[in-house]
Short mmCIF file of C-alpha atoms in Angstrom, two decimals:
data_model
loop_
_atom_site.label_atom_id
_atom_site.label_comp_id
_atom_site.label_asym_id
_atom_site.label_seq_id
_atom_site.Cartn_x
_atom_site.Cartn_y
_atom_site.Cartn_z
CA MET A 1 115.95 102.81 150.99
CA LEU A 2 116.95 106.34 152.26
CA TYR A 3 116.02 108.12 155.58
CA GLY A 4 116.73 110.65 157.63
CA LYS A 5 119.66 111.09 160.45
CA LYS A 6 116.75 109.72 163.49
CA ASP A 7 116.52 106.09 164.05
CA GLN A 8 116.00 104.45 161.02
CA THR A 9 114.61 101.13 162.74
CA LYS A 10 112.03 103.54 164.01
CA ASN A 11 110.96 104.74 160.98
CA SER A 12 111.54 102.33 158.52
CA THR A 13 107.68 102.11 158.07
CA TYR A 14 107.55 105.53 156.77
CA LEU A 15 108.61 107.21 153.36
CA GLN A 16 109.90 110.51 153.27
CA PRO A 17 108.52 113.37 151.49
CA ILE A 18 109.87 113.61 147.84
CA PHE A 19 111.10 117.05 147.65
CA GLY A 20 112.68 116.65 151.51
CA SER A 21 114.79 113.76 150.40
CA THR A 22 118.45 114.21 149.55
CA ALA A 23 118.01 112.96 146.62
CA SER A 24 115.83 115.31 145.39
CA ASP A 25 118.36 118.27 146.26
CA ARG A 26 120.94 116.72 143.80
CA ASP A 27 121.31 116.73 139.99
CA VAL A 28 119.70 113.96 138.04
CA PRO A 29 122.73 111.63 136.64
CA LYS A 30 123.14 112.79 132.87
CA TYR A 31 125.76 111.59 131.05
CA LYS A 32 127.24 108.90 133.72
CA LEU A 33 125.48 106.72 136.06
CA GLY A 34 124.97 107.74 139.34
CA THR A 35 126.87 105.79 142.29
CA HIS A 36 124.02 105.35 144.50
CA PRO A 37 120.33 103.82 143.85
CA ILE A 38 117.44 106.20 144.48
CA GLU A 39 114.13 105.64 145.92
CA PRO A 40 111.65 104.64 142.98
CA ARG A 41 108.92 107.20 143.95
CA ILE A 42 111.71 109.81 144.08
CA ALA A 43 113.45 108.38 140.44
CA TYR A 44 110.04 108.65 139.03
CA GLN A 45 109.01 112.57 139.86
CA LEU A 46 112.72 113.20 138.97
CA VAL A 47 112.34 111.86 135.88
CA LYS A 48 108.75 113.37 135.45
CA ASP A 49 110.00 116.68 136.38
CA GLU A 50 112.77 116.42 133.19
CA LEU A 51 109.79 116.35 131.32
CA LEU A 52 108.31 119.07 132.39
CA ASP A 53 109.09 121.84 129.82
CA GLU A 54 107.98 119.49 126.43
CA GLY A 55 104.83 120.28 124.81
CA ALA A 56 101.46 118.14 125.42
CA ALA A 57 101.12 115.27 122.92
CA ARG A 58 97.59 116.22 122.45
CA GLN A 59 98.42 119.75 121.34
CA ASN A 60 100.88 118.60 118.85
CA LEU A 61 99.18 118.91 115.43
CA ALA A 62 102.38 118.12 113.49
CA THR A 63 102.40 114.49 114.33
CA PHE A 64 100.33 111.83 112.71
CA CYS A 65 101.19 109.64 115.43
CA GLN A 66 98.61 108.41 118.06
CA THR A 67 98.57 110.37 121.11
CA TYR A 68 95.42 108.99 122.76
CA MET A 69 94.30 105.24 123.61
CA GLU A 70 91.52 103.87 126.14
CA PRO A 71 92.58 103.24 129.48
CA GLU A 72 91.57 99.50 128.93
CA ALA A 73 93.56 99.43 125.93
CA THR A 74 96.98 101.37 127.59
CA LYS A 75 96.41 98.90 130.88
CA LEU A 76 96.71 95.83 128.52
CA MET A 77 99.46 97.14 126.27
CA GLY A 78 101.14 98.04 129.92
CA GLU A 79 100.60 94.65 131.09
CA THR A 80 101.95 92.79 128.02
CA LEU A 81 105.47 94.94 127.63
CA GLU A 82 107.48 91.98 128.89
CA LYS A 83 106.27 89.71 125.60
CA ASN A 84 108.80 89.51 123.06
CA ALA A 85 107.04 89.53 119.51
CA ILE A 86 109.87 87.60 117.72
CA ASP A 87 109.69 84.81 120.13
CA LYS A 88 106.38 83.07 118.66
CA SER A 89 106.96 79.68 120.00
CA GLU A 90 106.96 81.25 123.60
CA TYR A 91 104.01 83.43 123.01
CA PRO A 92 101.93 81.49 120.74
CA ARG A 93 98.48 83.20 121.72
CA THR A 94 100.41 86.77 120.71
CA ALA A 95 101.49 85.11 117.36
CA GLU A 96 97.92 84.42 116.50
CA LEU A 97 96.95 87.90 117.67
CA GLU A 98 99.30 89.24 114.93
CA ASN A 99 98.16 86.77 112.01
CA ARG A 100 94.33 87.93 113.07
CA CYS A 101 95.54 91.67 112.56
CA VAL A 102 96.99 90.47 109.24
CA ASN A 103 94.20 88.72 107.74
CA MET A 104 91.97 91.58 108.93
CA ILE A 105 94.10 94.33 107.49
CA ALA A 106 94.12 92.18 103.89
CA ASP A 107 90.66 91.93 104.06
CA LEU A 108 90.27 95.43 104.28
CA TRP A 109 92.40 96.11 101.76
CA HIS A 110 90.75 93.59 99.17
CA ALA A 111 93.29 90.89 99.10
CA PRO A 112 92.24 88.48 96.29
CA GLU A 113 90.55 85.36 97.51
CA GLN A 114 92.31 83.47 94.99
CA GLU A 115 95.83 84.26 95.72
CA THR A 116 97.73 83.79 98.81
CA TYR A 117 98.43 86.90 100.48
CA MET A 118 101.25 87.30 103.10
CA GLY A 119 101.93 90.42 105.77
CA THR A 120 103.92 90.85 109.00
CA SER A 121 103.93 93.59 111.45
CA THR A 122 106.63 96.07 111.62
CA ILE A 123 107.74 98.87 114.02
CA GLY A 124 106.16 101.34 111.74
CA SER A 125 105.98 102.22 108.41
CA SER A 126 109.80 103.26 107.98
CA GLU A 127 110.63 99.31 108.33
CA ALA A 128 107.56 98.46 106.38
CA CYS A 129 108.76 100.61 103.26
CA MET A 130 112.04 98.72 103.94
CA LEU A 131 110.70 95.25 103.35
CA GLY A 132 108.43 96.18 100.44
CA GLY A 133 111.27 97.92 98.92
CA MET A 134 113.42 95.16 99.14
CA ALA A 135 111.14 92.86 98.02
CA MET A 136 110.72 94.75 94.58
CA LYS A 137 114.67 95.08 94.57
CA PHE A 138 114.78 91.29 94.83
CA ARG A 139 112.23 90.17 92.45
CA TRP A 140 112.92 92.50 89.97
CA ARG A 141 116.84 90.68 90.49
CA ALA A 142 115.48 87.69 90.05
CA ARG A 143 113.18 88.25 86.47
CA ALA A 144 116.22 90.68 85.33
CA LYS A 145 118.69 87.84 85.33
CA ALA A 146 116.06 85.44 83.81
CA ALA A 147 115.26 88.42 81.02
CA GLY A 148 119.26 88.34 80.14
CA ILE A 149 119.55 91.78 81.08
CA ASP A 150 123.11 92.63 83.19
CA ILE A 151 121.80 93.21 86.27
CA LEU A 152 125.55 94.94 87.17
CA GLY A 153 125.07 97.53 84.25
CA LYS A 154 123.89 99.99 86.25
CA ARG A 155 122.22 100.73 89.54
CA PRO A 156 118.53 99.60 89.84
CA ASN A 157 115.97 102.68 90.50
CA LEU A 158 112.43 103.16 92.23
CA VAL A 159 110.14 105.86 90.94
CA ILE A 160 108.04 108.18 93.64
CA SER A 161 106.97 111.55 94.24
CA SER A 162 109.13 114.29 95.37
CA GLY A 163 106.64 114.33 97.95
CA TYR A 164 108.17 110.98 99.51
CA GLN A 165 108.90 110.52 103.54
CA VAL A 166 112.46 110.48 104.30
CA CYS A 167 112.21 106.87 104.96
CA TRP A 168 112.32 106.23 101.39
CA GLU A 169 115.68 108.22 100.63
CA LYS A 170 117.18 106.08 103.63
CA PHE A 171 115.98 102.79 101.65
CA ALA A 172 117.55 104.03 98.65
CA VAL A 173 120.87 104.52 100.54
CA TYR A 174 121.09 101.52 102.38
CA PHE A 175 120.15 99.22 99.68
CA ASP A 176 121.86 100.97 96.92
CA VAL A 177 118.81 102.14 94.48
CA GLU A 178 118.52 105.20 92.49
CA LEU A 179 115.44 107.09 93.70
CA ARG A 180 114.18 108.71 90.79
CA GLU A 181 111.56 111.61 91.94
CA VAL A 182 108.83 113.18 89.86
CA PRO A 183 108.53 116.73 91.02
CA MET A 184 105.13 117.59 92.52
CA THR A 185 103.88 121.43 91.33
CA ALA A 186 102.24 123.81 92.09
CA ASP A 187 99.02 122.60 90.53
CA ASN A 188 99.59 119.01 91.25
CA MET A 189 100.57 118.17 95.05
CA SER A 190 100.77 114.28 94.18
CA LEU A 191 102.36 112.30 91.99
CA ASP A 192 102.02 113.74 87.92
CA ILE A 193 101.23 110.62 85.97
CA SER A 194 101.31 112.35 82.80
CA ASN A 195 104.84 111.42 81.67
CA ILE A 196 105.42 108.81 84.48
CA THR A 197 106.38 106.53 81.56
CA SER A 198 109.28 108.28 80.51
CA TYR A 199 111.12 107.56 84.30
CA PHE A 200 110.98 103.41 83.54
CA ASP A 201 113.37 101.69 82.11
CA ASP A 202 114.83 98.00 82.36
CA TYR A 203 116.39 98.59 85.72
CA THR A 204 112.86 100.01 87.31
CA ILE A 205 112.22 97.87 90.33
CA GLY A 206 108.47 99.51 91.28
CA VAL A 207 107.28 102.72 91.41
CA VAL A 208 105.64 103.87 94.40
CA GLY A 209 102.27 105.68 94.93
CA ILE A 210 101.25 107.19 98.22
CA LEU A 211 97.92 107.52 99.93
CA GLY A 212 98.48 110.34 101.92
CA ILE A 213 101.74 112.62 101.17
CA THR A 214 102.68 114.22 104.65
CA TYR A 215 103.54 117.52 103.02
CA THR A 216 99.71 118.25 102.56
CA GLY A 217 97.84 114.85 102.69
CA CYS A 218 96.92 114.70 99.40
CA TYR A 219 96.51 111.13 97.57
CA ASP A 220 98.35 109.99 94.57
CA ASP A 221 95.86 108.96 91.52
CA ILE A 222 96.98 105.15 91.90
CA ALA A 223 94.25 103.85 89.94
CA GLY A 224 95.26 106.24 87.30
CA LEU A 225 99.02 105.35 87.54
CA ASP A 226 97.67 101.35 87.88
CA ALA A 227 96.21 102.22 84.15
CA ILE A 228 99.37 103.52 82.67
CA ILE A 229 101.31 100.76 84.02
CA ASN A 230 98.58 98.18 82.65
CA ASP A 231 99.70 99.90 79.39
CA TYR A 232 103.12 99.83 79.55
CA ASN A 233 103.67 96.36 80.57
CA ARG A 234 102.07 95.00 77.79
CA ASN A 235 105.56 95.89 75.85
CA VAL A 236 108.39 95.14 78.20
CA LYS A 237 110.89 92.79 79.26
CA ILE A 238 110.14 93.12 83.28
CA SER A 239 106.73 94.34 84.27
CA ILE A 240 106.91 97.26 86.85
CA PRO A 241 104.74 96.54 89.94
CA ILE A 242 103.42 99.36 92.31
CA HIS A 243 103.81 99.52 96.14
CA VAL A 244 101.65 101.29 97.87
CA ASP A 245 102.87 103.76 100.60
CA ALA A 246 99.47 103.84 102.60
CA ALA A 247 101.67 104.73 105.95
CA SER A 248 98.58 107.10 106.55
CA GLY A 249 95.45 106.52 104.37
CA GLY A 250 95.94 102.85 104.74
CA MET A 251 93.65 102.39 107.84
CA TYR A 252 91.53 105.52 106.89
CA THR A 253 90.38 105.03 103.28
CA PRO A 254 88.91 101.85 103.43
CA PHE A 255 86.71 103.69 106.51
CA MET A 256 86.07 107.01 104.91
CA SER A 257 86.68 106.43 101.23
CA PRO A 258 85.60 102.58 100.50
CA GLU A 259 84.35 103.90 96.84
CA LEU A 260 88.31 104.83 95.97
CA LYS A 261 90.33 102.07 94.03
CA TRP A 262 93.88 102.23 95.39
CA ASP A 263 94.43 98.81 97.18
CA PHE A 264 94.78 94.96 95.75
CA GLN A 265 91.44 95.92 93.74
CA LEU A 266 93.82 97.59 91.23
CA ASP A 267 96.09 94.71 88.76
CA ASN A 268 99.65 96.23 89.72
CA VAL A 269 99.36 96.88 93.32
CA VAL A 270 101.86 93.88 94.52
CA SER A 271 102.59 95.14 98.17
CA ILE A 272 100.83 97.68 100.63
CA ASN A 273 102.42 99.36 103.64
CA THR A 274 100.82 101.16 106.62
CA SER A 275 101.06 102.75 110.19
CA GLY A 276 99.05 101.07 113.19
CA HIS A 277 100.31 104.00 115.33
CA LYS A 278 98.40 106.66 112.48
CA TYR A 279 94.98 105.75 111.79
CA GLY A 280 95.03 102.63 113.26
CA LEU A 281 94.79 104.31 116.52
CA VAL A 282 97.45 102.76 118.50
CA TYR A 283 100.56 104.44 120.44
CA PRO A 284 103.97 104.85 118.61
CA GLY A 285 105.46 101.39 117.18
CA ILE A 286 103.47 99.58 115.38
CA GLY A 287 103.39 99.48 111.39
CA TRP A 288 101.87 96.64 109.12
CA VAL A 289 103.04 95.55 105.14
CA VAL A 290 101.18 92.92 103.06
CA TRP A 291 101.91 91.15 99.92
CA ARG A 292 98.70 90.46 97.93
CA ASP A 293 100.46 86.80 96.99
CA LYS A 294 103.88 85.00 98.28
CA THR A 295 104.92 85.08 94.89
CA TYR A 296 105.82 88.67 95.19
CA LEU A 297 107.92 88.20 98.26
CA PRO A 298 111.07 86.47 97.69
CA GLU A 299 111.82 83.49 99.61
CA GLU A 300 115.27 84.49 100.61
CA LEU A 301 113.69 87.27 102.46
CA ILE A 302 111.93 84.69 104.86
CA PHE A 303 114.33 83.44 107.38
CA SER A 304 113.78 80.40 109.50
CA VAL A 305 115.21 80.72 112.95
CA SER A 306 115.68 78.50 115.92
CA TYR A 307 114.89 80.49 118.72
CA LEU A 308 114.35 79.38 122.48
CA GLY A 309 112.57 76.24 121.60
CA GLY A 310 111.08 76.25 118.03
CA ASP A 311 111.48 77.33 114.36
CA MET A 312 110.01 80.38 113.38
CA PRO A 313 109.46 82.23 110.08
CA THR A 314 110.78 85.76 110.23
CA MET A 315 110.67 88.99 107.36
CA ALA A 316 110.79 91.72 109.26
CA ILE A 317 114.20 93.67 109.73
CA ASN A 318 114.10 93.90 113.62
CA PHE A 319 114.56 91.04 115.74
CA SER A 320 113.46 91.35 119.52
CA ARG A 321 110.56 93.74 120.46
CA SER A 322 107.79 94.37 122.69
CA ALA A 323 104.27 92.68 121.17
CA SER A 324 102.73 95.02 123.12
CA PRO A 325 101.50 97.19 120.09
CA ILE A 326 100.60 94.46 118.56
CA ILE A 327 98.47 93.49 121.02
CA GLY A 328 97.01 96.94 120.94
CA GLN A 329 96.33 96.75 117.42
CA PHE A 330 94.19 93.57 118.33
CA TYR A 331 92.66 95.54 120.79
CA ASN A 332 91.29 98.20 118.96
CA PHE A 333 90.06 96.06 116.00
CA MET A 334 88.27 94.15 118.46
CA ARG A 335 87.10 96.91 120.28
CA PHE A 336 86.06 99.35 117.35
CA GLY A 337 85.08 96.79 114.41
CA PHE A 338 84.66 98.45 111.03
CA ASN A 339 81.54 100.74 112.10
CA GLY A 340 83.57 101.85 115.34
CA TYR A 341 86.19 103.00 113.05
CA GLN A 342 84.03 104.99 110.75
CA ALA A 343 82.36 106.98 113.30
CA ILE A 344 86.02 108.03 115.20
CA HIS A 345 86.79 108.95 111.53
CA GLN A 346 83.86 110.74 110.57
CA ARG A 347 84.08 113.00 113.58
CA THR A 348 87.94 113.36 112.81
CA HIS A 349 87.11 114.69 109.34
CA ASP A 350 84.30 116.84 110.35
CA VAL A 351 86.86 118.78 112.66
CA ALA A 352 89.01 119.00 109.88
CA ARG A 353 86.39 120.45 107.76
CA PHE A 354 85.62 122.91 110.51
CA LEU A 355 89.27 123.68 111.28
CA ALA A 356 89.42 124.40 107.35
CA LYS A 357 86.78 126.66 107.45
CA THR A 358 88.05 128.56 110.14
CA VAL A 359 91.53 129.42 108.23
CA ALA A 360 89.09 130.35 104.70
CA SER A 361 87.07 132.53 107.19
CA THR A 362 89.88 134.75 107.87
CA GLY A 363 90.71 135.77 104.03
CA ARG A 364 94.38 135.26 104.44
CA PHE A 365 95.37 131.62 103.24
CA THR A 366 95.06 129.52 100.14
CA LEU A 367 93.92 125.84 101.04
CA TYR A 368 96.22 123.14 99.71
CA ASN A 369 94.02 120.67 101.82
CA SER A 370 90.57 121.02 103.30
CA GLY A 371 90.49 117.73 104.91
CA GLU A 372 88.69 116.11 101.70
CA GLN A 373 91.10 113.07 101.95
CA LEU A 374 93.17 113.04 104.81
CA PRO A 375 91.86 114.71 107.80
CA ILE A 376 94.77 117.03 106.96
CA VAL A 377 94.40 121.04 106.98
CA CYS A 378 97.58 122.29 104.93
CA TYR A 379 97.34 125.93 103.41
CA LYS A 380 99.68 129.04 102.76
CA LEU A 381 99.55 132.82 102.78
CA LYS A 382 97.91 134.33 100.01
CA ASP A 383 100.51 137.15 99.48
CA GLU A 384 103.78 136.74 101.50
CA SER A 385 105.05 139.95 100.03
CA GLU A 386 102.23 142.24 101.47
CA GLN A 387 101.98 140.45 105.05
CA GLU A 388 103.65 141.50 107.79
CA TRP A 389 104.26 138.38 109.36
CA THR A 390 105.39 134.87 108.42
CA LEU A 391 103.74 131.62 109.12
CA TYR A 392 107.10 130.88 111.37
CA GLU A 393 105.94 133.74 113.29
CA LEU A 394 102.21 132.14 113.38
CA ALA A 395 103.56 128.76 114.17
CA ASP A 396 105.91 130.79 117.17
CA MET A 397 102.74 132.24 118.43
CA LEU A 398 100.55 129.22 118.57
CA GLN A 399 103.35 127.68 120.74
CA MET A 400 102.66 130.60 123.40
CA ARG A 401 99.47 128.74 123.80
CA GLY A 402 100.79 125.35 124.04
CA TRP A 403 100.14 124.44 120.18
CA GLN A 404 102.72 122.80 118.11
CA VAL A 405 101.96 123.67 114.90
CA PRO A 406 104.32 123.20 111.92
CA ALA A 407 105.28 125.67 109.24
CA TYR A 408 107.93 124.25 106.22
CA PRO A 409 109.12 124.55 103.04
CA LEU A 410 107.52 122.19 100.23
CA PRO A 411 109.92 120.09 98.54
CA GLU A 412 112.21 120.39 95.68
CA HIS A 413 111.23 122.84 93.09
CA LEU A 414 108.69 124.14 95.34
CA THR A 415 111.04 125.42 98.30
CA ASP A 416 109.92 128.95 97.63
CA ILE A 417 106.23 127.66 99.18
CA VAL A 418 105.86 127.76 102.82
CA VAL A 419 103.05 126.06 103.97
CA GLN A 420 101.42 125.55 107.72
CA ARG A 421 99.61 122.21 108.32
CA TYR A 422 97.89 120.72 110.72
CA VAL A 423 96.93 116.99 111.45
CA VAL A 424 93.60 116.35 113.19
CA ARG A 425 93.49 113.00 114.85
CA ALA A 426 90.90 110.98 116.74
CA ASP A 427 91.46 112.85 120.56
CA LEU A 428 91.14 116.70 118.72
CA SER A 429 87.56 116.44 119.54
CA MET A 430 85.39 119.68 118.22
CA ASN A 431 85.19 120.94 121.68
CA VAL A 432 89.17 120.98 121.88
CA ALA A 433 89.24 122.31 117.91
CA GLU A 434 87.13 125.22 118.55
CA GLU A 435 89.96 126.01 122.13
CA PHE A 436 92.49 125.85 119.26
CA ALA A 437 90.02 128.43 116.47
CA GLU A 438 90.05 130.72 119.02
CA ASP A 439 93.79 130.66 119.90
CA PHE A 440 94.49 130.69 115.94
CA LYS A 441 92.48 134.14 115.70
CA TRP A 442 94.07 135.00 118.81
CA ALA A 443 97.53 134.34 117.52
CA ILE A 444 96.61 136.63 114.24
CA ALA A 445 95.04 139.23 116.20
CA LYS A 446 98.69 139.30 117.93
CA LEU A 447 100.77 139.52 115.02
CA ASP A 448 98.66 142.10 113.07
CA HIS A 449 99.07 144.48 116.28
CA SER A 450 103.01 143.15 117.49
CA ARG A 451 105.90 145.37 117.31
CA PHE A 452 108.84 142.70 117.42
CA LEU A 453 111.40 142.38 114.97
CA ARG A 454 110.17 140.42 112.03
CA GLN A 455 111.68 137.45 110.79
CA LYS A 456 111.41 138.14 106.70
CA ASP A 457 114.83 136.32 106.76
CA LYS A 458 113.87 133.49 109.15
CA GLY A 459 114.92 131.07 106.17
CA LYS A 460 113.82 127.55 106.11
CA GLY A 461 114.57 126.37 109.40
CA VAL A 462 111.49 124.27 110.88
CA GLN A 463 111.32 124.32 114.71
CA GLY A 464 109.71 121.62 116.35
CA PHE A 465 108.85 119.53 112.88
CA THR A 466 110.12 116.49 111.58
CA HIS A 467 108.72 115.28 108.20
#
């Protein structure tokens, strides 16, 4: 511990003022370890100060990730950070909580009672998508061999809307799969199923339906897709399955649109992933994937590991990781129950509708999503050629009030359309939303009367937004 120049023995029971210490006068180590240790209070404050100029997470309307949990949940997660989720023999109760979560999620998604569903936690939906994709590829390979198809004839392919999240592009690169993109159109901001079978052949491992495209929050018509695939599969050597990427909608739709058929109620949906850290209401670091039956998860993807005193099966890509988010997910399931989740999501929906009405009331924008499906508000300027400012400038102006609101172009074939999007989460209460609405109107008024250099040629750079 560091002391002043006076008698250290006499002052040993006193702590130095943080900003009167020698350590606080030094620049914090950046790219090489410092030579000497620093008293923990001072280290804490210096690191906290490093983060001063970052935005407030709750004002970040770009992210789907949860930015608030109850103090009791935060405390519980903090007390279990040291538990290793993979070490099920040492932490059997934690393993049981994970198993309960899988069962609860499978029930939400109408897993058939006559089949044997399987599932696992993951670090997030990206890992869950990788697992779902790998299972489809491995299963296709085994069936193609049995059907006499030359599996080396050409690369296997996966069919998906051009509005996919980047994890699917990573999957295609990592596991050598051709990604066949079905272009979104200005009239159809989701998977166009009108001619979907033209993308299929004997090398198609599956098709992905997205329950909540991250660009706009719109749902793919998964029931319509299932009906088309039902007909297609009657006359082909290898049937084509559906994987549902429900990263955003998987923990929202069962509560808000229970009548919508998108999950295991559909015959061809064989696997589903979701992010617990989105509308599952857990801090970042938790995802889930479930297969409707063990036959859809090839055995070679399940590994038996002898680890710290016991043999355990594992199917996740990652190995050692904290069990804390799993415990946080179980806390939420136990704490809220079905009715609690429904009430939270209903209020979130109401806030999204309020903000959509605020946007529409200006008469300046065309809305693509008014919170009807996911609680997302997405819009573009009605006539950019006549508008004196851009959505990029509106985003910059809102950031002056602390709000992080993304503006970005739509995917390929629609890149000339720039949209802006709000993700409404549970912690964006109506009270806070009203404050944002006032700042939104203020930002427009400021832009209307500003004299700064226009950014018409700003291009497609998207500050602070990662799709």
